[in-house]
Amino acid sequence: MTEVRTCRIARTHNGPPGSANGGYACGMFARIAVDMVGPAAVVQLHAAPPLDTELTVQAHRGRALVWHEDELVATVSAAVHDQPAVVPFVTVAAAERASAFFGGLASHPFPECLVCGTARTDPAALHLTPGSVDGLPGVVACTWTPGDPDLDTMWAVLDCPGGWTLDQSGSPYVLGRMSARVHAVPPPGEPTIVVAQHIATVGRTARVASALFGPDGTEFGRAEATWVRLSASSDLESRERECLRW
């Protein structure tokens, strides 16, 4: 008999309104499915992960399928490559300067986002502000001082900065697929540096990479992701779903 597990994403851990932060959801799904697909996982989102709702995770032919009732939310598979792409390290000072150029300060498509939202004031919010780094085209960075981070939060931190390497004005990009490797969880209360780099864009999809470093250059984790640009004609609810079915 196939084992079925359940999980639930707290309402505070949203990205777009009414759905989970993509990186946090991918991290949770990968963690729950680790003995089904192994420690190196890639998560493909097929529908916006709902909040405060029971989801089921079921092994299926070497993969794990995440369901909300009869709707397939995500597929977790073994990653083909053991390690995502490398991104450049930048200093704390450079990351702090970059934060002043965070595009979300002027216009944010999802201001209530757990990770990079500008309208969040609650304790769960992470307040990342990744902006362009001087002399490194296509690279954004910011600092982040963790409280008591877990693996799911690490995936979330590695997620949003990648989206800010892209033009989020007008019709925004959202996460469609993500793979991450976390080497270690950073010590609470100590500053870290989040760096993300745009790799390529083809049509409405873009490939990005990200990493989390200590001030001395120690790498805590890295990720690769594919983001999808929503079509301008869709309303918010249908756009959230459309982006995840490419």
Coordinates of N, CA, C and O in Angstrom, one line a residue, residues 94 98 127 174 222:
A94 N 28.7 45.5 0.2 CA 28.1 45.6 -1.2 C 26.6 45.2 -1.2 O 25.8 45.8 -1.9
A98 N 23.4 47.4 -2.2 CA 22.5 46.9 -3.2 C 21.0 47.1 -2.8 O 20.1 47.3 -3.6
H127 N 11.6 40.2 5.3 CA 12.0 41.5 5.0 C 13.3 41.5 4.1 O 14.2 42.4 4.2
V174 N 6.6 34.7 -11.6 CA 6.4 33.9 -10.3 C 7.1 32.6 -10.5 O 7.5 32.1 -11.6
R222 N 22.5 26.8 -1.9 CA 22.3 27.4 -3.3 C 21.1 26.8 -3.9 O 20.7 25.7 -3.5

